[in-house]
Amino acid sequence: MALMVFDEVNGCILQDLLPLQQLGQMPHLYRITERHMREAAAKPDHIKYGIFCAVLSHRINRSRGGIQMPDLEERFFHYRGIAIRSLSKQLSEENNPRGDATLAGIMTVLLLELRHGVSQNWRMHLEVMHQLVALRGGFENMAASDHLEQFAHCLWHLAVMGNTTCPATSMDKTDTHLETLEFVMKKYSSSIMSFGFCAPPLTAEIVRINHLRGRTVASETISSLELWRDAHEILGRIYDFSPEQWAESKPLSQPRWTLVGNMFWASAALYCISSLQSLCVPPIEIATPAQRATHIQFLQLCLAEAAETTSLKNCMLWPLVVLGVEATGCDDGAEVRGFVAEKLEMLSRHSGTFVPLTAKRVLEAFWRSGETAWDACFDRPYAFTLLFSVDIEKMISPGG
């Protein structure tokens, strides 16, 4: 097993991720050494076997559509079972649930199951983590800890992006995300990959859109005029964002960063327009059909260019999902749907994860339904992103 980890991480996973260095220094990309393997072997089973499963998942998903590997599938579920049983045992022990190893274990299992597409209840894992965060003094207290700040960041961002791809009636903790927004922006905006390559100002507007969606469905007192006004304010701030100026702050490859900025700019604008306009009956008009069509065309052009750039492929998933939702009501819808389906299949092979294929399945069911509203696309909450990772060793060995 150790040899497979070496081969898969250093020979395959790392090679896939190294192009990210073209955008700037990525401190969490490094070769696995014998020292790392010895340290991993000493970790609790729920962490050690979770890491093994992540490597198996990558190899399995790289082979989908090609050579099937039932022996690897069997080993994946065997090790997954060991990891979950180990974590369950630790959670049941009276003195352990608040410990760093428990937090690391839950995060390992959550990211593993999201990556491999085996969990339909990822929100349950999030809820357990939120409870543990509360026991540890709250989000801001945890984020202030050097060895736990990445955990807090990953938890916050995963929950925020999960709220974009779920029904408005299933929004979770949008009040908390809005309340902590200023703190999160100050704490994490300087990181090169702070929000999965989505610019911090656009991430902030996504948080506000989520909050407005949740507030609208939870309250009978919000009028169509108030929703329209708040939505227009958000959209105006999105339009004020300059991808070119944002790219100027990056250390390398500013044209590529401009492309990333444009891609998420168009995605955020479309998410704002599509997710908010159908919350009232009759629907409100946040943007004209011509504006919306322009954003769709521009987003597809950005995604086509990003797909030809190895360093940008791993940040395409959420924008592709946004474009897929828009493909139901736009001109050339069949062409856009074909484009999205093709790129999601490519992204699954490239990333070694099942997540893009889950997105493809969800979108295809939506396309067949004849529905066009954002909420109609998602039967339950999904987490469509590829760029979550946590340095488990740092969490368990503070100061190490």
mmCIF file of C-alpha atoms in Angstrom:
data_model
loop_
_atom_site.group_PDB
_atom_site.id
_atom_site.type_symbol
_atom_site.label_atom_id
_atom_site.label_comp_id
_atom_site.label_asym_id
_atom_site.label_seq_id
_atom_site.Cartn_x
_atom_site.Cartn_y
_atom_site.Cartn_z
ATOM 1 C CA MET A 1 0.000 0.000 0.000
ATOM 2 C CA ALA A 2 2.828 2.407 0.866
ATOM 3 C CA LEU A 3 4.430 1.877 -2.557
ATOM 4 C CA MET A 4 1.109 2.641 -4.254
ATOM 5 C CA VAL A 5 0.818 5.868 -2.264
ATOM 6 C CA PHE A 6 4.305 6.916 -3.375
ATOM 7 C CA ASP A 7 3.606 6.097 -7.004
ATOM 8 C CA GLU A 8 0.155 7.675 -7.145
ATOM 9 C CA VAL A 9 0.922 10.882 -5.237
ATOM 10 C CA ASN A 10 4.365 11.644 -6.641
ATOM 11 C CA GLY A 11 3.931 10.155 -10.086
ATOM 12 C CA CYS A 12 0.355 11.158 -10.849
ATOM 13 C CA ILE A 13 -1.469 13.440 -8.394
ATOM 14 C CA LEU A 14 1.473 15.775 -7.865
ATOM 15 C CA GLN A 15 2.187 15.941 -11.584
ATOM 16 C CA ASP A 16 -1.423 16.934 -12.234
ATOM 17 C CA LEU A 17 -1.209 19.711 -9.654
ATOM 18 C CA LEU A 18 2.255 21.078 -10.402
ATOM 19 C CA PRO A 19 0.951 23.339 -13.222
ATOM 20 C CA LEU A 20 -0.741 25.360 -10.470
ATOM 21 C CA GLN A 21 2.747 26.650 -9.641
ATOM 22 C CA GLN A 22 2.597 28.614 -12.880
ATOM 23 C CA LEU A 23 0.129 30.898 -11.104
ATOM 24 C CA GLY A 24 2.289 31.424 -8.011
ATOM 25 C CA GLN A 25 3.935 29.524 -5.187
ATOM 26 C CA MET A 26 1.645 26.835 -3.742
ATOM 27 C CA PRO A 27 3.070 25.894 -0.306
ATOM 28 C CA HIS A 28 1.010 22.712 0.054
ATOM 29 C CA LEU A 29 2.371 21.045 -3.097
ATOM 30 C CA TYR A 30 5.351 18.812 -2.302
ATOM 31 C CA ARG A 31 6.642 15.306 -2.929
ATOM 32 C CA ILE A 32 5.765 12.533 -0.492
ATOM 33 C CA THR A 33 8.909 11.173 1.168
ATOM 34 C CA GLU A 34 9.656 8.145 3.336
ATOM 35 C CA ARG A 35 9.430 10.434 6.370
ATOM 36 C CA HIS A 36 5.893 11.409 5.419
ATOM 37 C CA MET A 37 4.991 7.742 5.033
ATOM 38 C CA ARG A 38 6.418 6.827 8.441
ATOM 39 C CA GLU A 39 4.506 9.671 10.056
ATOM 40 C CA ALA A 40 1.305 8.716 8.230
ATOM 41 C CA ALA A 41 1.629 5.130 9.439
ATOM 42 C CA ALA A 42 1.582 6.399 13.025
ATOM 43 C CA LYS A 43 -1.626 8.402 12.579
ATOM 44 C CA PRO A 44 -4.992 7.162 13.920
ATOM 45 C CA ASP A 45 -6.750 4.705 11.605
ATOM 46 C CA HIS A 46 -9.449 7.185 10.552
ATOM 47 C CA ILE A 47 -6.746 9.523 9.209
ATOM 48 C CA LYS A 48 -4.273 6.951 7.893
ATOM 49 C CA TYR A 49 -6.867 4.919 6.002
ATOM 50 C CA GLY A 50 -8.670 8.054 4.903
ATOM 51 C CA ILE A 51 -5.471 9.119 3.160
ATOM 52 C CA PHE A 52 -5.137 5.668 1.578
ATOM 53 C CA CYS A 53 -8.733 5.953 0.338
ATOM 54 C CA ALA A 54 -8.067 9.363 -1.191
ATOM 55 C CA VAL A 55 -5.214 7.891 -3.221
ATOM 56 C CA LEU A 56 -7.311 4.881 -4.275
ATOM 57 C CA SER A 57 -10.153 7.212 -5.219
ATOM 58 C CA HIS A 58 -7.845 9.171 -7.503
ATOM 59 C CA ARG A 59 -6.630 6.045 -9.292
ATOM 60 C CA ILE A 60 -10.163 4.632 -9.631
ATOM 61 C CA ASN A 61 -11.645 7.816 -11.053
ATOM 62 C CA ARG A 62 -8.776 8.297 -13.478
ATOM 63 C CA SER A 63 -9.740 4.898 -14.917
ATOM 64 C CA ARG A 64 -13.485 5.559 -15.272
ATOM 65 C CA GLY A 65 -14.552 5.152 -18.860
ATOM 66 C CA GLY A 66 -11.493 3.023 -19.465
ATOM 67 C CA ILE A 67 -10.093 -0.015 -17.701
ATOM 68 C CA GLN A 68 -12.224 -0.984 -14.717
ATOM 69 C CA MET A 69 -10.424 -1.822 -11.475
ATOM 70 C CA PRO A 70 -12.796 -3.821 -9.233
ATOM 71 C CA ASP A 71 -9.929 -4.825 -6.943
ATOM 72 C CA LEU A 72 -9.216 -1.161 -6.214
ATOM 73 C CA GLU A 73 -12.910 -0.463 -5.652
ATOM 74 C CA GLU A 74 -13.019 -3.304 -3.127
ATOM 75 C CA ARG A 75 -9.944 -2.017 -1.339
ATOM 76 C CA PHE A 76 -11.343 1.521 -1.323
ATOM 77 C CA PHE A 77 -14.547 0.498 0.462
ATOM 78 C CA HIS A 78 -12.599 -1.794 2.808
ATOM 79 C CA TYR A 79 -10.287 1.021 3.940
ATOM 80 C CA ARG A 80 -13.189 3.483 4.021
ATOM 81 C CA GLY A 81 -14.993 1.154 6.413
ATOM 82 C CA ILE A 82 -11.944 0.992 8.689
ATOM 83 C CA ALA A 83 -11.650 4.796 8.685
ATOM 84 C CA ILE A 84 -15.315 5.350 9.521
ATOM 85 C CA ARG A 85 -15.341 2.720 12.285
ATOM 86 C CA SER A 86 -12.215 4.250 13.804
ATOM 87 C CA LEU A 87 -13.710 7.733 13.728
ATOM 88 C CA SER A 88 -17.005 6.507 15.197
ATOM 89 C CA LYS A 89 -15.109 4.875 18.045
ATOM 90 C CA GLN A 90 -13.195 8.051 18.775
ATOM 91 C CA LEU A 91 -16.368 10.144 18.738
ATOM 92 C CA SER A 92 -17.943 7.791 21.255
ATOM 93 C CA GLU A 93 -15.083 8.192 23.729
ATOM 94 C CA GLU A 94 -15.934 10.800 26.327
ATOM 95 C CA ASN A 95 -12.623 12.650 26.343
ATOM 96 C CA ASN A 96 -11.900 12.707 22.600
ATOM 97 C CA PRO A 97 -14.612 14.570 20.659
ATOM 98 C CA ARG A 98 -13.043 18.020 21.090
ATOM 99 C CA GLY A 99 -9.530 16.926 20.095
ATOM 100 C CA ASP A 100 -7.624 18.010 17.016
ATOM 101 C CA ALA A 101 -7.377 14.407 15.794
ATOM 102 C CA THR A 102 -11.171 14.181 15.812
ATOM 103 C CA LEU A 103 -11.482 17.389 13.771
ATOM 104 C CA ALA A 104 -8.837 16.135 11.353
ATOM 105 C CA GLY A 105 -10.554 12.757 11.079
ATOM 106 C CA ILE A 106 -13.981 14.192 10.294
ATOM 107 C CA MET A 107 -12.471 16.540 7.709
ATOM 108 C CA THR A 108 -10.549 13.649 6.138
ATOM 109 C CA VAL A 109 -13.679 11.504 5.830
ATOM 110 C CA LEU A 110 -15.803 14.414 4.567
ATOM 111 C CA LEU A 111 -13.377 15.434 1.828
ATOM 112 C CA LEU A 112 -12.803 11.795 0.908
ATOM 113 C CA GLU A 113 -16.500 11.072 0.461
ATOM 114 C CA LEU A 114 -17.118 14.270 -1.459
ATOM 115 C CA ARG A 115 -14.184 13.466 -3.728
ATOM 116 C CA HIS A 116 -15.278 9.913 -4.437
ATOM 117 C CA GLY A 117 -18.983 10.736 -4.661
ATOM 118 C CA VAL A 118 -20.110 8.103 -2.161
ATOM 119 C CA SER A 119 -21.838 10.373 0.376
ATOM 120 C CA GLN A 120 -25.244 11.956 -0.044
ATOM 121 C CA ASN A 121 -25.147 13.259 3.511
ATOM 122 C CA TRP A 122 -22.094 15.513 3.491
ATOM 123 C CA ARG A 123 -24.098 18.185 5.296
ATOM 124 C CA MET A 124 -24.304 15.833 8.306
ATOM 125 C CA HIS A 125 -20.490 15.811 8.491
ATOM 126 C CA LEU A 126 -20.529 19.602 8.294
ATOM 127 C CA GLU A 127 -23.048 19.828 11.115
ATOM 128 C CA VAL A 128 -20.854 17.667 13.372
ATOM 129 C CA MET A 129 -17.889 19.901 12.577
ATOM 130 C CA HIS A 130 -19.911 23.026 13.346
ATOM 131 C CA GLN A 131 -20.820 21.534 16.728
ATOM 132 C CA LEU A 132 -17.161 20.824 17.439
ATOM 133 C CA VAL A 133 -16.252 24.356 16.394
ATOM 134 C CA ALA A 134 -18.786 25.667 18.921
ATOM 135 C CA LEU A 135 -17.230 23.487 21.622
ATOM 136 C CA ARG A 136 -13.816 24.937 20.755
ATOM 137 C CA GLY A 137 -14.966 28.538 21.263
ATOM 138 C CA GLY A 138 -16.509 29.400 17.916
ATOM 139 C CA PHE A 139 -15.317 30.019 14.376
ATOM 140 C CA GLU A 140 -13.248 33.150 14.955
ATOM 141 C CA ASN A 141 -11.485 31.619 17.945
ATOM 142 C CA MET A 142 -10.573 28.534 15.918
ATOM 143 C CA ALA A 143 -9.456 30.583 12.928
ATOM 144 C CA ALA A 144 -7.107 32.526 15.198
ATOM 145 C CA SER A 145 -5.214 29.293 15.971
ATOM 146 C CA ASP A 146 -2.269 28.794 13.622
ATOM 147 C CA HIS A 147 -2.704 25.030 13.335
ATOM 148 C CA LEU A 148 -6.508 25.142 12.966
ATOM 149 C CA GLU A 149 -7.001 28.192 10.757
ATOM 150 C CA GLN A 150 -7.006 26.151 7.536
ATOM 151 C CA PHE A 151 -9.661 23.857 8.989
ATOM 152 C CA ALA A 152 -11.870 26.852 9.795
ATOM 153 C CA HIS A 153 -11.329 28.291 6.324
ATOM 154 C CA CYS A 154 -12.132 25.033 4.546
ATOM 155 C CA LEU A 155 -15.252 24.525 6.657
ATOM 156 C CA TRP A 156 -16.523 28.050 5.961
ATOM 157 C CA HIS A 157 -15.839 27.990 2.218
ATOM 158 C CA LEU A 158 -17.263 24.498 1.701
ATOM 159 C CA ALA A 159 -20.497 25.492 3.442
ATOM 160 C CA VAL A 160 -20.763 28.716 1.428
ATOM 161 C CA MET A 161 -20.281 27.025 -1.946
ATOM 162 C CA GLY A 162 -22.612 24.178 -0.951
ATOM 163 C CA ASN A 163 -25.348 26.749 -0.413
ATOM 164 C CA THR A 164 -25.120 27.884 -4.032
ATOM 165 C CA THR A 165 -26.050 24.447 -5.388
ATOM 166 C CA CYS A 166 -29.044 23.564 -3.257
ATOM 167 C CA PRO A 167 -32.707 24.556 -3.098
ATOM 168 C CA ALA A 168 -33.324 27.900 -1.391
ATOM 169 C CA THR A 169 -35.352 26.024 1.219
ATOM 170 C CA SER A 170 -32.211 24.077 2.210
ATOM 171 C CA MET A 171 -29.848 27.009 2.795
ATOM 172 C CA ASP A 172 -27.712 26.446 5.891
ATOM 173 C CA LYS A 173 -26.058 28.926 8.271
ATOM 174 C CA THR A 174 -26.259 31.880 5.886
ATOM 175 C CA ASP A 175 -26.623 34.242 8.874
ATOM 176 C CA THR A 176 -23.370 32.917 10.332
ATOM 177 C CA HIS A 177 -21.537 33.242 7.021
ATOM 178 C CA LEU A 178 -22.655 36.848 6.674
ATOM 179 C CA GLU A 179 -21.761 37.672 10.282
ATOM 180 C CA THR A 180 -18.245 36.268 9.875
ATOM 181 C CA LEU A 181 -17.715 37.643 6.367
ATOM 182 C CA GLU A 182 -15.630 40.677 7.337
ATOM 183 C CA PHE A 183 -13.404 38.555 9.582
ATOM 184 C CA VAL A 184 -12.923 35.890 6.894
ATOM 185 C CA MET A 185 -12.071 38.449 4.218
ATOM 186 C CA LYS A 186 -9.405 40.047 6.442
ATOM 187 C CA LYS A 187 -8.032 36.695 7.579
ATOM 188 C CA TYR A 188 -7.794 34.776 4.324
ATOM 189 C CA SER A 189 -7.917 37.147 1.335
ATOM 190 C CA SER A 190 -4.140 37.378 0.985
ATOM 191 C CA SER A 191 -3.725 33.660 0.226
ATOM 192 C CA ILE A 192 -3.168 32.884 -3.436
ATOM 193 C CA MET A 193 -5.834 30.160 -3.362
ATOM 194 C CA SER A 194 -7.936 31.782 -0.654
ATOM 195 C CA PHE A 195 -11.355 30.826 -2.034
ATOM 196 C CA GLY A 196 -10.697 28.204 -4.675
ATOM 197 C CA PHE A 197 -9.401 30.903 -7.065
ATOM 198 C CA CYS A 198 -12.642 32.882 -6.781
ATOM 199 C CA ALA A 199 -11.673 36.497 -6.035
ATOM 200 C CA PRO A 200 -12.514 37.529 -2.446
ATOM 201 C CA PRO A 201 -14.866 40.376 -3.526
ATOM 202 C CA LEU A 202 -16.868 37.912 -5.646
ATOM 203 C CA THR A 203 -16.893 35.358 -2.824
ATOM 204 C CA ALA A 204 -18.306 38.051 -0.544
ATOM 205 C CA GLU A 205 -21.149 38.714 -2.995
ATOM 206 C CA ILE A 206 -21.867 34.971 -3.238
ATOM 207 C CA VAL A 207 -22.265 34.956 0.550
ATOM 208 C CA ARG A 208 -24.726 37.875 0.276
ATOM 209 C CA ILE A 209 -26.676 36.139 -2.489
ATOM 210 C CA ASN A 210 -26.932 33.004 -0.364
ATOM 211 C CA HIS A 211 -28.149 35.049 2.591
ATOM 212 C CA LEU A 212 -30.739 36.851 0.483
ATOM 213 C CA ARG A 213 -32.012 33.559 -0.930
ATOM 214 C CA GLY A 214 -32.336 32.065 2.537
ATOM 215 C CA ARG A 215 -33.935 35.179 4.014
ATOM 216 C CA THR A 216 -36.473 35.426 1.195
ATOM 217 C CA VAL A 217 -37.816 31.889 1.526
ATOM 218 C CA ALA A 218 -37.767 32.016 5.334
ATOM 219 C CA SER A 219 -39.740 35.261 5.637
ATOM 220 C CA GLU A 220 -43.136 36.324 4.380
ATOM 221 C CA THR A 221 -42.357 39.996 4.978
ATOM 222 C CA ILE A 222 -39.839 40.557 2.163
ATOM 223 C CA SER A 223 -41.584 42.274 -0.727
ATOM 224 C CA SER A 224 -40.723 41.858 -4.392
ATOM 225 C CA LEU A 225 -39.482 45.445 -4.400
ATOM 226 C CA GLU A 226 -37.114 44.816 -1.486
ATOM 227 C CA LEU A 227 -35.773 41.641 -3.106
ATOM 228 C CA TRP A 228 -35.302 43.475 -6.414
ATOM 229 C CA ARG A 229 -33.476 46.355 -4.707
ATOM 230 C CA ASP A 230 -31.125 44.103 -2.702
ATOM 231 C CA ALA A 231 -30.435 41.928 -5.743
ATOM 232 C CA HIS A 232 -29.607 44.975 -7.851
ATOM 233 C CA GLU A 233 -27.188 46.230 -5.215
ATOM 234 C CA ILE A 234 -25.371 42.884 -5.195
ATOM 235 C CA LEU A 235 -25.286 42.703 -8.987
ATOM 236 C CA GLY A 236 -23.984 46.260 -9.139
ATOM 237 C CA ARG A 237 -21.051 45.370 -6.898
ATOM 238 C CA ILE A 238 -20.304 42.322 -9.046
ATOM 239 C CA TYR A 239 -20.299 44.538 -12.141
ATOM 240 C CA ASP A 240 -17.907 46.936 -10.369
ATOM 241 C CA PHE A 241 -15.344 44.166 -9.856
ATOM 242 C CA SER A 242 -12.375 44.410 -12.228
ATOM 243 C CA PRO A 243 -10.688 41.087 -13.093
ATOM 244 C CA GLU A 244 -7.791 43.006 -14.637
ATOM 245 C CA GLN A 245 -7.094 45.004 -11.477
ATOM 246 C CA TRP A 246 -7.397 41.878 -9.329
ATOM 247 C CA ALA A 247 -4.942 40.024 -11.586
ATOM 248 C CA GLU A 248 -2.389 42.809 -11.153
ATOM 249 C CA SER A 249 -2.015 41.792 -7.488
ATOM 250 C CA LYS A 250 -0.917 38.264 -8.439
ATOM 251 C CA PRO A 251 2.763 37.296 -8.582
ATOM 252 C CA LEU A 252 2.753 35.371 -11.870
ATOM 253 C CA SER A 253 0.745 34.789 -15.063
ATOM 254 C CA GLN A 254 -1.476 37.848 -14.844
ATOM 255 C CA PRO A 255 -3.271 37.039 -18.141
ATOM 256 C CA ARG A 256 -4.309 33.673 -16.663
ATOM 257 C CA TRP A 257 -5.467 35.321 -13.456
ATOM 258 C CA THR A 258 -7.493 37.757 -15.559
ATOM 259 C CA LEU A 259 -9.132 34.769 -17.234
ATOM 260 C CA VAL A 260 -9.929 33.257 -13.827
ATOM 261 C CA GLY A 261 -11.354 36.581 -12.685
ATOM 262 C CA ASN A 262 -13.527 36.873 -15.786
ATOM 263 C CA MET A 263 -14.754 33.303 -15.405
ATOM 264 C CA PHE A 264 -15.879 33.781 -11.808
ATOM 265 C CA TRP A 265 -17.169 37.293 -12.518
ATOM 266 C CA ALA A 266 -19.577 35.959 -15.157
ATOM 267 C CA SER A 267 -20.486 32.967 -12.942
ATOM 268 C CA ALA A 268 -21.263 35.171 -9.927
ATOM 269 C CA ALA A 269 -23.370 37.513 -12.064
ATOM 270 C CA LEU A 270 -25.371 34.616 -13.517
ATOM 271 C CA TYR A 271 -25.798 33.018 -10.097
ATOM 272 C CA CYS A 272 -27.154 36.315 -8.771
ATOM 273 C CA ILE A 273 -29.572 36.767 -11.663
ATOM 274 C CA SER A 274 -30.790 33.183 -11.930
ATOM 275 C CA SER A 275 -31.062 32.207 -8.284
ATOM 276 C CA LEU A 276 -32.848 35.379 -7.157
ATOM 277 C CA GLN A 277 -35.212 36.314 -9.950
ATOM 278 C CA SER A 278 -37.511 33.295 -9.540
ATOM 279 C CA LEU A 279 -37.937 33.606 -5.773
ATOM 280 C CA CYS A 280 -41.032 35.761 -6.271
ATOM 281 C CA VAL A 281 -44.220 35.138 -8.244
ATOM 282 C CA PRO A 282 -44.238 36.625 -10.792
ATOM 283 C CA PRO A 283 -40.454 36.501 -11.228
ATOM 284 C CA ILE A 284 -38.558 39.761 -10.842
ATOM 285 C CA GLU A 285 -36.267 41.004 -13.605
ATOM 286 C CA ILE A 286 -32.797 41.597 -12.192
ATOM 287 C CA ALA A 287 -31.165 41.825 -15.623
ATOM 288 C CA THR A 288 -32.418 41.987 -19.171
ATOM 289 C CA PRO A 289 -32.469 38.842 -21.329
ATOM 290 C CA ALA A 290 -29.771 40.432 -23.502
ATOM 291 C CA GLN A 291 -27.486 40.948 -20.487
ATOM 292 C CA ARG A 292 -28.005 37.391 -19.384
ATOM 293 C CA ALA A 293 -27.290 36.031 -22.869
ATOM 294 C CA THR A 294 -24.087 38.072 -23.033
ATOM 295 C CA HIS A 295 -22.909 36.664 -19.702
ATOM 296 C CA ILE A 296 -23.650 33.099 -20.867
ATOM 297 C CA GLN A 297 -21.676 33.531 -24.081
ATOM 298 C CA PHE A 298 -18.788 35.184 -22.266
ATOM 299 C CA LEU A 299 -18.649 32.466 -19.607
ATOM 300 C CA GLN A 300 -18.558 29.732 -22.222
ATOM 301 C CA LEU A 301 -15.683 31.485 -24.020
ATOM 302 C CA CYS A 302 -13.762 31.768 -20.733
ATOM 303 C CA LEU A 303 -14.348 28.109 -19.909
ATOM 304 C CA ALA A 304 -13.266 26.990 -23.385
ATOM 305 C CA GLU A 305 -9.993 28.875 -22.950
ATOM 306 C CA ALA A 306 -9.483 27.587 -19.399
ATOM 307 C CA ALA A 307 -10.010 24.004 -20.572
ATOM 308 C CA GLU A 308 -6.960 24.391 -22.795
ATOM 309 C CA THR A 309 -4.849 25.650 -19.892
ATOM 310 C CA THR A 310 -3.697 22.867 -17.564
ATOM 311 C CA SER A 311 -3.130 25.175 -14.603
ATOM 312 C CA LEU A 312 -6.751 26.369 -14.682
ATOM 313 C CA LYS A 313 -8.713 23.142 -15.125
ATOM 314 C CA ASN A 314 -9.235 22.505 -11.422
ATOM 315 C CA CYS A 315 -11.041 25.816 -10.923
ATOM 316 C CA MET A 316 -13.619 25.193 -13.680
ATOM 317 C CA LEU A 317 -16.184 23.037 -11.873
ATOM 318 C CA TRP A 318 -18.492 25.594 -10.246
ATOM 319 C CA PRO A 319 -18.501 27.879 -13.331
ATOM 320 C CA LEU A 320 -19.359 24.841 -15.478
ATOM 321 C CA VAL A 321 -22.301 24.040 -13.195
ATOM 322 C CA VAL A 322 -23.514 27.638 -13.453
ATOM 323 C CA LEU A 323 -23.286 27.485 -17.251
ATOM 324 C CA GLY A 324 -25.097 24.140 -17.199
ATOM 325 C CA VAL A 325 -28.039 25.626 -15.311
ATOM 326 C CA GLU A 326 -28.181 28.510 -17.793
ATOM 327 C CA ALA A 327 -28.198 26.105 -20.755
ATOM 328 C CA THR A 328 -31.924 25.430 -20.306
ATOM 329 C CA GLY A 329 -33.204 28.837 -21.319
ATOM 330 C CA CYS A 330 -30.600 30.299 -23.659
ATOM 331 C CA ASP A 331 -30.167 30.404 -27.409
ATOM 332 C CA ASP A 332 -28.005 27.530 -28.678
ATOM 333 C CA GLY A 333 -28.993 25.585 -25.566
ATOM 334 C CA ALA A 334 -28.188 22.200 -27.116
ATOM 335 C CA GLU A 335 -24.687 23.351 -28.035
ATOM 336 C CA VAL A 336 -24.090 24.751 -24.541
ATOM 337 C CA ARG A 337 -25.347 21.551 -22.906
ATOM 338 C CA GLY A 338 -23.029 19.464 -25.067
ATOM 339 C CA PHE A 339 -20.116 21.714 -24.171
ATOM 340 C CA VAL A 340 -20.804 21.462 -20.447
ATOM 341 C CA ALA A 341 -21.220 17.666 -20.502
ATOM 342 C CA GLU A 342 -17.983 17.205 -22.463
ATOM 343 C CA LYS A 343 -15.958 19.453 -20.168
ATOM 344 C CA LEU A 344 -17.314 17.806 -17.016
ATOM 345 C CA GLU A 345 -16.215 14.388 -18.306
ATOM 346 C CA MET A 346 -12.791 15.834 -19.143
ATOM 347 C CA LEU A 347 -12.561 17.390 -15.693
ATOM 348 C CA SER A 348 -13.353 14.108 -13.954
ATOM 349 C CA ARG A 349 -10.542 12.333 -15.807
ATOM 350 C CA HIS A 350 -8.131 15.193 -15.191
ATOM 351 C CA SER A 351 -8.860 15.591 -11.483
ATOM 352 C CA GLY A 352 -9.283 11.917 -10.627
ATOM 353 C CA THR A 353 -12.558 12.604 -8.807
ATOM 354 C CA PHE A 354 -16.158 11.587 -9.351
ATOM 355 C CA VAL A 355 -17.515 15.043 -8.438
ATOM 356 C CA PRO A 356 -17.737 16.407 -12.035
ATOM 357 C CA LEU A 357 -19.661 13.284 -13.098
ATOM 358 C CA THR A 358 -22.113 13.861 -10.241
ATOM 359 C CA ALA A 359 -22.573 17.413 -11.536
ATOM 360 C CA LYS A 360 -23.143 16.048 -15.042
ATOM 361 C CA ARG A 361 -25.805 13.639 -13.769
ATOM 362 C CA VAL A 362 -27.610 16.387 -11.848
ATOM 363 C CA LEU A 363 -27.552 18.758 -14.825
ATOM 364 C CA GLU A 364 -28.729 16.115 -17.299
ATOM 365 C CA ALA A 365 -31.724 15.327 -15.086
ATOM 366 C CA PHE A 366 -32.470 19.065 -14.959
ATOM 367 C CA TRP A 367 -32.202 19.408 -18.729
ATOM 368 C CA ARG A 368 -34.650 16.535 -19.240
ATOM 369 C CA SER A 369 -37.163 18.002 -16.768
ATOM 370 C CA GLY A 370 -38.069 21.017 -18.877
ATOM 371 C CA GLU A 371 -37.621 23.262 -15.823
ATOM 372 C CA THR A 372 -35.577 26.458 -16.019
ATOM 373 C CA ALA A 373 -35.488 27.857 -12.446
ATOM 374 C CA TRP A 374 -32.246 27.619 -10.476
ATOM 375 C CA ASP A 375 -33.838 25.840 -7.509
ATOM 376 C CA ALA A 376 -35.383 23.202 -9.774
ATOM 377 C CA CYS A 377 -31.917 21.961 -10.748
ATOM 378 C CA PHE A 378 -30.936 20.751 -7.287
ATOM 379 C CA ASP A 379 -32.998 18.105 -5.515
ATOM 380 C CA ARG A 380 -30.731 18.355 -2.457
ATOM 381 C CA PRO A 381 -27.549 20.205 -1.421
ATOM 382 C CA TYR A 382 -24.431 19.437 -3.469
ATOM 383 C CA ALA A 383 -20.794 20.527 -3.080
ATOM 384 C CA PHE A 384 -19.395 21.109 -6.567
ATOM 385 C CA THR A 385 -15.802 22.118 -6.063
ATOM 386 C CA LEU A 386 -12.411 20.426 -6.457
ATOM 387 C CA LEU A 387 -9.997 22.651 -4.556
ATOM 388 C CA PHE A 388 -10.506 21.757 -0.914
ATOM 389 C CA SER A 389 -7.555 20.335 0.983
ATOM 390 C CA VAL A 390 -6.276 20.456 4.544
ATOM 391 C CA ASP A 391 -2.779 19.809 5.903
ATOM 392 C CA ILE A 392 -3.774 17.109 8.385
ATOM 393 C CA GLU A 393 -0.262 16.887 9.878
ATOM 394 C CA LYS A 394 -0.337 20.571 10.817
ATOM 395 C CA MET A 395 -3.706 20.151 12.520
ATOM 396 C CA ILE A 396 -2.553 17.226 14.657
ATOM 397 C CA SER A 397 0.968 18.485 15.365
ATOM 398 C CA PRO A 398 0.701 22.199 16.184
ATOM 399 C CA GLY A 399 4.049 23.892 16.046
ATOM 400 C CA GLY A 400 5.551 20.871 14.280
#
